[in-house]
């Protein structure tokens, strides 16, 4: 060992020792913070599916690849990070001797070839990511960047580290080539040979370059260890467990979509018949009341801003960005952690748990953080502003886009639950809807005995459950479908088409009440449970004696479709629920319905969030339209998984939209820009929102918003009176 190698070895060992010590400390700190969360025993189920999903999502980059070039570039960088870690390990042999290499595999030509390819692709990948970040930097003129609010220096830092590590890897090889100590042939390592051709014949070059490479890598480790909230770096490790522990591992996309998580206390679902707010946790009032998976979610956020770029609230000037919400919760959790780890925290009656002695030596900043209300305005020092919390439509675009499977909607609703159930703090205009649900069983407060009024004037009898036993489908009409004038036309169209196709169906009539979706999504789990239990009882009675496959329900409202199909199982109601567009597509495909006159004038289709993203029904409505219209469907730029919300979900239908541009107007502008004369929808709330948007634009005469079922009916029975455009105001 020469004198240069003695110095390089000592320096490499010293910086590595410091970095490893800091990294161990950082991992212990993060683990301690994540463990502060509430239990989530269900996250340990089905380990086989979890492992498979984790491997597919990480190795296959299935979520990231939806973003084309970025996804591909990121894949190469990820593979480069994993495989080239071996080359960082090899550098420890090279600081000791410039001709050193990894034992055994370091002598294999295949190893030389593989690492050469990955180095080159990694270099291309990181340069692409650097250009993309620069081109999307928040300070660039014009447009809103997905990186707005991200900690930009951290992104640049990580990218430069990757770039430099790759470059110094090539320099080490180049010095070995230049000194004639490189053992891989030219054909396997042409780039290393090209670098070597321009480097001097410096015998210590490889050791010095190896030291610099180690120093760069360890600087990265030191910096991220001193910044445990640096998600852009830590996600390289945390993404694996975060994906492994996602809510529904079998779901390829959107694990946090569809059903909401039940309300839990100490990891157990809350039973409202016995629940006591002084003993049980009602929603989330403090950051440590999220589950440990929630805290892991917050720690894993890469700050990529994909969620933000798709969020309808953020894109229309509301203060909500799912990314900024997650970052606020993360920063608050880590800043409050010293207080919590010292024994601090409030019990469920609001009393401090720690003794004065326990808190005596705490940092004043941690104590100040602990005093912040989780939900509160800037003046109150709140972590999350109420306007942020109530801007969410629960559309799920954030969950859909997140490459590390963060479950934003569950976290937002958990915070809403506490605000509604314990603080009674929510936008006052939604109070009428909640009262109507409690007293009348529907959000509009319409009399229950008018639920069947939509059947009047039909030229066939609509049977009720109880009057007939041999129905195949129970037609779940829904409150909008029963009481709202536009939606009633859809209900009538569906009933007419089912009758035409000879499908045996029956309705519950006055036996039906609201599915509970608006109550659940605003956070009033109590009212949801009340309504849902009543419906589950009624439905179980209606299907008495039938196996699950024969407990078939067809629903026209995607919110009912989602709630009945995905959430009633939590209360003992197992049904086979289809959306009307799925059933209609089947009836057309099997020849039970025959479109005879194509609807022309250009048609575009708006994917309802709770049908599309939340339940992956993208094809059926398009199939129905494809059969019923002249020419091809004209897609909006934001369609299918990336569809843009109409603004009504998450109980936003019953709240005023006071901040920013109206979401429905944004969507209607996109629909009208296609030039289509018909905007087809598959949801009564989308119908209302988009009709209002079209009318607000003064285009009610030129553009018609209409349900897919009504389009099909026009094509199947062109002689049938259609009842005019579906642009009437909300009925009562
Ligand atoms: S669910 Fe939709 S509205 Fe809510 S934060 Fe996510 S993207 Fe934004
Ligand atoms: S998409 Fe996921 S990882 Fe990216 S910023 Fe949003 S929450 Fe964070």
mmCIF file with all atom_site columns, C-alpha atoms in Angstrom, residues 603-706:
data_model
loop_
_atom_site.group_PDB
_atom_site.id
_atom_site.type_symbol
_atom_site.label_atom_id
_atom_site.label_alt_id
_atom_site.label_comp_id
_atom_site.label_asym_id
_atom_site.label_entity_id
_atom_site.label_seq_id
_atom_site.pdbx_PDB_ins_code
_atom_site.Cartn_x
_atom_site.Cartn_y
_atom_site.Cartn_z
_atom_site.occupancy
_atom_site.B_iso_or_equiv
_atom_site.pdbx_formal_charge
_atom_site.auth_seq_id
_atom_site.auth_comp_id
_atom_site.auth_asym_id
_atom_site.auth_atom_id
_atom_site.pdbx_PDB_model_num
ATOM 1   C CA . UNK A 1 603 ? -70.133 13.503 -28.234 1.00 0.00 ? 603 UNK A CA 1
ATOM 2   C CA . UNK A 1 604 ? -67.555 13.697 -25.463 1.00 0.00 ? 604 UNK A CA 1
ATOM 3   C CA . UNK A 1 605 ? -67.633 11.728 -22.234 1.00 0.00 ? 605 UNK A CA 1
ATOM 4   C CA . UNK A 1 606 ? -66.833 12.927 -18.720 1.00 0.00 ? 606 UNK A CA 1
ATOM 5   C CA . UNK A 1 607 ? -65.586 10.136 -16.410 1.00 0.00 ? 607 UNK A CA 1
ATOM 6   C CA . UNK A 1 608 ? -67.210 10.459 -12.970 1.00 0.00 ? 608 UNK A CA 1
ATOM 7   C CA . UNK A 1 609 ? -64.495 10.065 -10.312 1.00 0.00 ? 609 UNK A CA 1
ATOM 8   C CA . UNK A 1 610 ? -66.419 7.455  -8.328  1.00 0.00 ? 610 UNK A CA 1
ATOM 9   C CA . UNK A 1 611 ? -67.101 5.369  -11.415 1.00 0.00 ? 611 UNK A CA 1
ATOM 10  C CA . UNK A 1 612 ? -63.761 5.737  -13.177 1.00 0.00 ? 612 UNK A CA 1
ATOM 11  C CA . UNK A 1 613 ? -60.845 6.329  -10.877 1.00 0.00 ? 613 UNK A CA 1
ATOM 12  C CA . UNK A 1 614 ? -62.409 4.907  -7.724  1.00 0.00 ? 614 UNK A CA 1
ATOM 13  C CA . UNK A 1 615 ? -63.854 1.807  -9.394  1.00 0.00 ? 615 UNK A CA 1
ATOM 14  C CA . UNK A 1 616 ? -61.950 1.459  -12.687 1.00 0.00 ? 616 UNK A CA 1
ATOM 15  C CA . UNK A 1 617 ? -65.080 1.498  -14.865 1.00 0.00 ? 617 UNK A CA 1
ATOM 16  C CA . UNK A 1 618 ? -63.736 3.258  -17.927 1.00 0.00 ? 618 UNK A CA 1
ATOM 17  C CA . UNK A 1 619 ? -64.701 0.971  -20.802 1.00 0.00 ? 619 UNK A CA 1
ATOM 18  C CA . UNK A 1 620 ? -68.430 0.275  -20.292 1.00 0.00 ? 620 UNK A CA 1
ATOM 19  C CA . UNK A 1 621 ? -69.769 3.819  -20.797 1.00 0.00 ? 621 UNK A CA 1
ATOM 20  C CA . UNK A 1 622 ? -67.488 4.236  -23.816 1.00 0.00 ? 622 UNK A CA 1
ATOM 21  C CA . UNK A 1 623 ? -68.772 0.950  -25.264 1.00 0.00 ? 623 UNK A CA 1
ATOM 22  C CA . UNK A 1 624 ? -72.388 2.101  -24.876 1.00 0.00 ? 624 UNK A CA 1
ATOM 23  C CA . UNK A 1 625 ? -71.612 5.444  -26.490 1.00 0.00 ? 625 UNK A CA 1
ATOM 24  C CA . UNK A 1 626 ? -69.597 3.768  -29.231 1.00 0.00 ? 626 UNK A CA 1
ATOM 25  C CA . UNK A 1 627 ? -72.710 1.803  -30.187 1.00 0.00 ? 627 UNK A CA 1
ATOM 26  C CA . UNK A 1 628 ? -75.138 4.690  -29.847 1.00 0.00 ? 628 UNK A CA 1
ATOM 27  C CA . UNK A 1 629 ? -73.433 7.634  -31.515 1.00 0.00 ? 629 UNK A CA 1
ATOM 28  C CA . UNK A 1 630 ? -72.428 8.556  -35.046 1.00 0.00 ? 630 UNK A CA 1
ATOM 29  C CA . UNK A 1 631 ? -68.670 8.635  -35.514 1.00 0.00 ? 631 UNK A CA 1
ATOM 30  C CA . UNK A 1 632 ? -66.089 8.291  -32.764 1.00 0.00 ? 632 UNK A CA 1
ATOM 31  C CA . UNK A 1 633 ? -66.279 9.561  -29.228 1.00 0.00 ? 633 UNK A CA 1
ATOM 32  C CA . UNK A 1 634 ? -64.260 12.763 -28.834 1.00 0.00 ? 634 UNK A CA 1
ATOM 33  C CA . UNK A 1 635 ? -62.091 12.433 -25.737 1.00 0.00 ? 635 UNK A CA 1
ATOM 34  C CA . UNK A 1 636 ? -61.187 15.380 -23.557 1.00 0.00 ? 636 UNK A CA 1
ATOM 35  C CA . UNK A 1 637 ? -57.453 15.806 -22.863 1.00 0.00 ? 637 UNK A CA 1
ATOM 36  C CA . UNK A 1 638 ? -58.055 14.786 -19.232 1.00 0.00 ? 638 UNK A CA 1
ATOM 37  C CA . UNK A 1 639 ? -59.933 11.485 -19.437 1.00 0.00 ? 639 UNK A CA 1
ATOM 38  C CA . UNK A 1 640 ? -60.106 8.031  -17.848 1.00 0.00 ? 640 UNK A CA 1
ATOM 39  C CA . UNK A 1 641 ? -57.612 7.735  -14.939 1.00 0.00 ? 641 UNK A CA 1
ATOM 40  C CA . UNK A 1 642 ? -56.685 11.386 -15.372 1.00 0.00 ? 642 UNK A CA 1
ATOM 41  C CA . UNK A 1 643 ? -60.238 12.649 -15.621 1.00 0.00 ? 643 UNK A CA 1
ATOM 42  C CA . UNK A 1 644 ? -60.892 15.991 -13.956 1.00 0.00 ? 644 UNK A CA 1
ATOM 43  C CA . UNK A 1 645 ? -63.494 16.121 -11.197 1.00 0.00 ? 645 UNK A CA 1
ATOM 44  C CA . UNK A 1 646 ? -66.792 17.983 -11.696 1.00 0.00 ? 646 UNK A CA 1
ATOM 45  C CA . UNK A 1 647 ? -66.448 19.485 -8.212  1.00 0.00 ? 647 UNK A CA 1
ATOM 46  C CA . UNK A 1 648 ? -69.308 17.683 -6.454  1.00 0.00 ? 648 UNK A CA 1
ATOM 47  C CA . UNK A 1 649 ? -67.641 14.739 -4.671  1.00 0.00 ? 649 UNK A CA 1
ATOM 48  C CA . UNK A 1 650 ? -66.647 14.601 -1.023  1.00 0.00 ? 650 UNK A CA 1
ATOM 49  C CA . UNK A 1 651 ? -69.982 16.286 -0.177  1.00 0.00 ? 651 UNK A CA 1
ATOM 50  C CA . UNK A 1 652 ? -68.723 19.413 -1.983  1.00 0.00 ? 652 UNK A CA 1
ATOM 51  C CA . UNK A 1 653 ? -72.086 19.274 -3.814  1.00 0.00 ? 653 UNK A CA 1
ATOM 52  C CA . UNK A 1 654 ? -73.584 20.761 -0.660  1.00 0.00 ? 654 UNK A CA 1
ATOM 53  C CA . UNK A 1 655 ? -70.887 23.327 0.073   1.00 0.00 ? 655 UNK A CA 1
ATOM 54  C CA . UNK A 1 656 ? -70.370 26.706 -1.510  1.00 0.00 ? 656 UNK A CA 1
ATOM 55  C CA . UNK A 1 657 ? -67.321 27.090 -3.713  1.00 0.00 ? 657 UNK A CA 1
ATOM 56  C CA . UNK A 1 658 ? -66.081 30.493 -2.637  1.00 0.00 ? 658 UNK A CA 1
ATOM 57  C CA . UNK A 1 659 ? -62.376 30.294 -3.468  1.00 0.00 ? 659 UNK A CA 1
ATOM 58  C CA . UNK A 1 660 ? -60.777 30.348 -6.915  1.00 0.00 ? 660 UNK A CA 1
ATOM 59  C CA . UNK A 1 661 ? -62.337 29.320 -10.193 1.00 0.00 ? 661 UNK A CA 1
ATOM 60  C CA . UNK A 1 662 ? -65.302 26.977 -10.080 1.00 0.00 ? 662 UNK A CA 1
ATOM 61  C CA . UNK A 1 663 ? -64.196 23.395 -10.787 1.00 0.00 ? 663 UNK A CA 1
ATOM 62  C CA . UNK A 1 664 ? -67.254 22.651 -12.941 1.00 0.00 ? 664 UNK A CA 1
ATOM 63  C CA . UNK A 1 665 ? -66.498 25.691 -15.110 1.00 0.00 ? 665 UNK A CA 1
ATOM 64  C CA . UNK A 1 666 ? -62.934 24.473 -15.653 1.00 0.00 ? 666 UNK A CA 1
ATOM 65  C CA . UNK A 1 667 ? -64.233 21.077 -16.702 1.00 0.00 ? 667 UNK A CA 1
ATOM 66  C CA . UNK A 1 668 ? -66.973 22.485 -18.928 1.00 0.00 ? 668 UNK A CA 1
ATOM 67  C CA . UNK A 1 669 ? -64.451 24.673 -20.751 1.00 0.00 ? 669 UNK A CA 1
ATOM 68  C CA . UNK A 1 670 ? -62.423 21.563 -21.486 1.00 0.00 ? 670 UNK A CA 1
ATOM 69  C CA . UNK A 1 671 ? -65.528 19.696 -22.702 1.00 0.00 ? 671 UNK A CA 1
ATOM 70  C CA . UNK A 1 672 ? -66.682 22.592 -24.881 1.00 0.00 ? 672 UNK A CA 1
ATOM 71  C CA . UNK A 1 673 ? -63.213 22.971 -26.379 1.00 0.00 ? 673 UNK A CA 1
ATOM 72  C CA . UNK A 1 674 ? -63.675 19.538 -27.996 1.00 0.00 ? 674 UNK A CA 1
ATOM 73  C CA . UNK A 1 675 ? -66.458 21.023 -30.118 1.00 0.00 ? 675 UNK A CA 1
ATOM 74  C CA . UNK A 1 676 ? -68.866 18.244 -29.037 1.00 0.00 ? 676 UNK A CA 1
ATOM 75  C CA . UNK A 1 677 ? -72.534 19.152 -28.880 1.00 0.00 ? 677 UNK A CA 1
ATOM 76  C CA . UNK A 1 678 ? -73.224 16.459 -26.296 1.00 0.00 ? 678 UNK A CA 1
ATOM 77  C CA . UNK A 1 679 ? -71.388 15.951 -23.030 1.00 0.00 ? 679 UNK A CA 1
ATOM 78  C CA . UNK A 1 680 ? -72.265 12.460 -21.843 1.00 0.00 ? 680 UNK A CA 1
ATOM 79  C CA . UNK A 1 681 ? -72.029 11.677 -18.131 1.00 0.00 ? 681 UNK A CA 1
ATOM 80  C CA . UNK A 1 682 ? -72.639 8.689  -15.890 1.00 0.00 ? 682 UNK A CA 1
ATOM 81  C CA . UNK A 1 683 ? -73.442 10.392 -12.597 1.00 0.00 ? 683 UNK A CA 1
ATOM 82  C CA . UNK A 1 684 ? -76.308 12.612 -11.440 1.00 0.00 ? 684 UNK A CA 1
ATOM 83  C CA . UNK A 1 685 ? -73.939 14.963 -9.617  1.00 0.00 ? 685 UNK A CA 1
ATOM 84  C CA . UNK A 1 686 ? -71.679 15.364 -12.636 1.00 0.00 ? 686 UNK A CA 1
ATOM 85  C CA . UNK A 1 687 ? -74.831 16.027 -14.633 1.00 0.00 ? 687 UNK A CA 1
ATOM 86  C CA . UNK A 1 688 ? -75.867 18.833 -12.294 1.00 0.00 ? 688 UNK A CA 1
ATOM 87  C CA . UNK A 1 689 ? -72.413 20.378 -12.059 1.00 0.00 ? 689 UNK A CA 1
ATOM 88  C CA . UNK A 1 690 ? -71.678 20.279 -15.768 1.00 0.00 ? 690 UNK A CA 1
ATOM 89  C CA . UNK A 1 691 ? -75.167 21.461 -16.737 1.00 0.00 ? 691 UNK A CA 1
ATOM 90  C CA . UNK A 1 692 ? -74.752 24.400 -14.380 1.00 0.00 ? 692 UNK A CA 1
ATOM 91  C CA . UNK A 1 693 ? -71.347 25.086 -15.913 1.00 0.00 ? 693 UNK A CA 1
ATOM 92  C CA . UNK A 1 694 ? -72.707 24.980 -19.465 1.00 0.00 ? 694 UNK A CA 1
ATOM 93  C CA . UNK A 1 695 ? -75.622 27.221 -18.532 1.00 0.00 ? 695 UNK A CA 1
ATOM 94  C CA . UNK A 1 696 ? -73.261 29.578 -16.717 1.00 0.00 ? 696 UNK A CA 1
ATOM 95  C CA . UNK A 1 697 ? -71.319 29.914 -19.960 1.00 0.00 ? 697 UNK A CA 1
ATOM 96  C CA . UNK A 1 698 ? -74.537 30.786 -21.762 1.00 0.00 ? 698 UNK A CA 1
ATOM 97  C CA . UNK A 1 699 ? -74.157 27.673 -23.918 1.00 0.00 ? 699 UNK A CA 1
ATOM 98  C CA . UNK A 1 700 ? -77.241 25.789 -22.706 1.00 0.00 ? 700 UNK A CA 1
ATOM 99  C CA . UNK A 1 701 ? -78.788 25.909 -26.183 1.00 0.00 ? 701 UNK A CA 1
ATOM 100 C CA . UNK A 1 702 ? -75.696 24.652 -28.002 1.00 0.00 ? 702 UNK A CA 1
ATOM 101 C CA . UNK A 1 703 ? -74.301 22.027 -25.658 1.00 0.00 ? 703 UNK A CA 1
ATOM 102 C CA . UNK A 1 704 ? -76.326 19.348 -23.930 1.00 0.00 ? 704 UNK A CA 1
ATOM 103 C CA . UNK A 1 705 ? -75.248 17.482 -20.795 1.00 0.00 ? 705 UNK A CA 1
ATOM 104 C CA . UNK A 1 706 ? -76.958 14.106 -20.728 1.00 0.00 ? 706 UNK A CA 1
#
